[in-house]
CSV table of N, CA and C in Angstrom, one decimal:
chain,number,residue,atom,x,y,z
A,47,ALA,N,36.6,137.7,7.4
A,47,ALA,CA,36.8,136.6,6.7
A,47,ALA,C,37.8,136.1,6.7
A,48,PHE,N,39.6,136.8,6.0
A,48,PHE,CA,40.5,137.3,6.4
A,48,PHE,C,41.1,136.5,7.4
A,49,GLU,N,40.5,137.9,8.2
A,49,GLU,CA,41.3,138.1,9.5
A,49,GLU,C,41.1,137.3,11.0
A,50,ALA,N,39.2,135.9,10.4
A,50,ALA,CA,39.3,134.9,11.3
A,50,ALA,C,40.2,133.8,10.9
A,51,VAL,N,40.6,133.8,9.6
A,51,VAL,CA,41.2,132.4,8.5
A,51,VAL,C,42.5,132.9,9.4
A,52,ALA,N,43.0,134.0,8.9
A,52,ALA,CA,44.5,134.2,9.8
A,52,ALA,C,44.7,134.6,11.9
A,53,ARG,N,43.5,134.2,12.5
A,53,ARG,CA,43.7,133.8,14.2
A,53,ARG,C,43.7,132.4,13.7
A,54,LEU,N,42.9,131.6,13.4
A,54,LEU,CA,43.0,130.1,13.9
A,54,LEU,C,44.0,130.0,12.9
A,55,ARG,N,44.5,129.5,12.1
A,55,ARG,CA,46.1,128.7,11.5
A,55,ARG,C,46.5,129.4,13.0
A,56,ALA,N,46.7,131.0,12.6
A,56,ALA,CA,48.2,130.8,13.6
A,56,ALA,C,47.8,129.8,15.7
A,57,LYS,N,46.4,129.0,16.3
A,57,LYS,CA,46.6,128.6,16.3
A,57,LYS,C,46.0,127.0,16.0
A,58,GLY,N,47.5,126.9,14.7
A,58,GLY,CA,47.7,125.7,14.4
A,58,GLY,C,46.2,124.9,13.8
A,59,LEU,N,44.7,125.6,13.8
A,59,LEU,CA,43.7,125.0,13.2
A,59,LEU,C,43.9,125.4,11.8
A,60,ASN,N,43.0,124.0,11.3
A,60,ASN,CA,43.1,124.0,9.3
A,60,ASN,C,42.4,125.0,9.0
A,61,ALA,N,42.1,125.9,8.9
A,61,ALA,CA,41.1,126.8,8.5
A,61,ALA,C,41.2,127.4,7.0
A,62,ARG,N,39.6,127.7,6.2
A,62,ARG,CA,39.5,128.4,4.9
A,62,ARG,C,38.4,129.7,4.6
A,63,ARG,N,39.0,130.3,4.3
A,63,ARG,CA,38.0,130.9,3.9
A,63,ARG,C,37.1,131.1,3.2
A,64,LEU,N,35.1,130.5,2.9
A,64,LEU,CA,34.5,129.9,1.9
A,64,LEU,C,34.9,131.6,1.1
A,65,GLN,N,34.6,131.3,-0.6
A,65,GLN,CA,34.7,132.7,-1.2
A,65,GLN,C,33.2,132.8,-1.6
A,66,ASP,N,31.8,131.8,-1.5
A,66,ASP,CA,30.5,132.4,-1.6
A,66,ASP,C,29.8,132.3,-0.1
A,67,GLY,N,30.5,130.9,0.8
A,67,GLY,CA,30.1,132.1,2.4
A,67,GLY,C,29.6,130.6,2.6
A,68,PHE,N,29.9,130.2,3.8
A,68,PHE,CA,29.4,128.6,4.7
A,68,PHE,C,27.6,128.2,4.4
A,69,PRO,N,26.5,129.3,4.0
A,69,PRO,CA,24.7,128.3,4.0
A,69,PRO,C,25.6,128.4,2.8
A,70,GLU,N,26.4,129.2,1.4
A,70,GLU,CA,25.9,128.7,-0.4
A,70,GLU,C,27.0,127.2,0.4
A,71,TRP,N,27.7,127.0,0.7
A,71,TRP,CA,28.4,125.7,1.5
A,71,TRP,C,28.0,124.3,1.8
A,72,LYS,N,26.7,124.5,2.4
A,72,LYS,CA,26.0,124.0,3.2
A,72,LYS,C,24.9,123.2,2.5
A,73,ARG,N,24.6,124.0,1.6
A,73,ARG,CA,23.2,124.5,0.9
A,73,ARG,C,23.4,122.8,-0.1
A,74,ALA,N,25.0,123.6,-1.2
A,74,ALA,CA,25.6,122.6,-1.8
A,74,ALA,C,25.5,121.4,-1.6
A,75,GLY,N,25.8,120.4,-0.5
A,75,GLY,CA,26.2,119.5,0.5
A,75,GLY,C,27.8,119.6,0.4
A,76,MET,N,27.9,120.3,1.1
A,76,MET,CA,29.5,120.0,0.8
A,76,MET,C,29.9,119.3,2.1
A,77,PRO,N,31.2,119.3,2.4
A,77,PRO,CA,30.5,119.0,4.0
A,77,PRO,C,31.3,119.1,5.3
A,78,VAL,N,30.3,119.3,5.9
A,78,VAL,CA,30.5,120.6,7.5
A,78,VAL,C,30.9,119.3,8.3
A,79,GLU,N,32.5,119.7,9.3
A,79,GLU,CA,32.2,119.0,10.6
A,79,GLU,C,31.4,120.4,11.8
A,80,THR,N,31.3,119.9,12.8
A,80,THR,CA,30.9,120.7,13.9
A,80,THR,C,31.8,120.1,15.0
A,81,ALA,N,31.6,121.0,15.9
A,81,ALA,CA,32.7,120.4,17.1
A,81,ALA,C,31.6,120.1,17.5
A,82,ASN,N,32.1,119.1,19.0
A,82,ASN,CA,30.8,118.2,20.2
A,82,ASN,C,30.9,119.2,21.4
């Protein structure tokens, strides 16, 4: 996950690593953005 975030940031994207992971984030009702 750390490498993925570094690569995305290098491309100018606002990327963050989730401590508990994406499924837990989504289950908690936290905001999620998707690409079209």
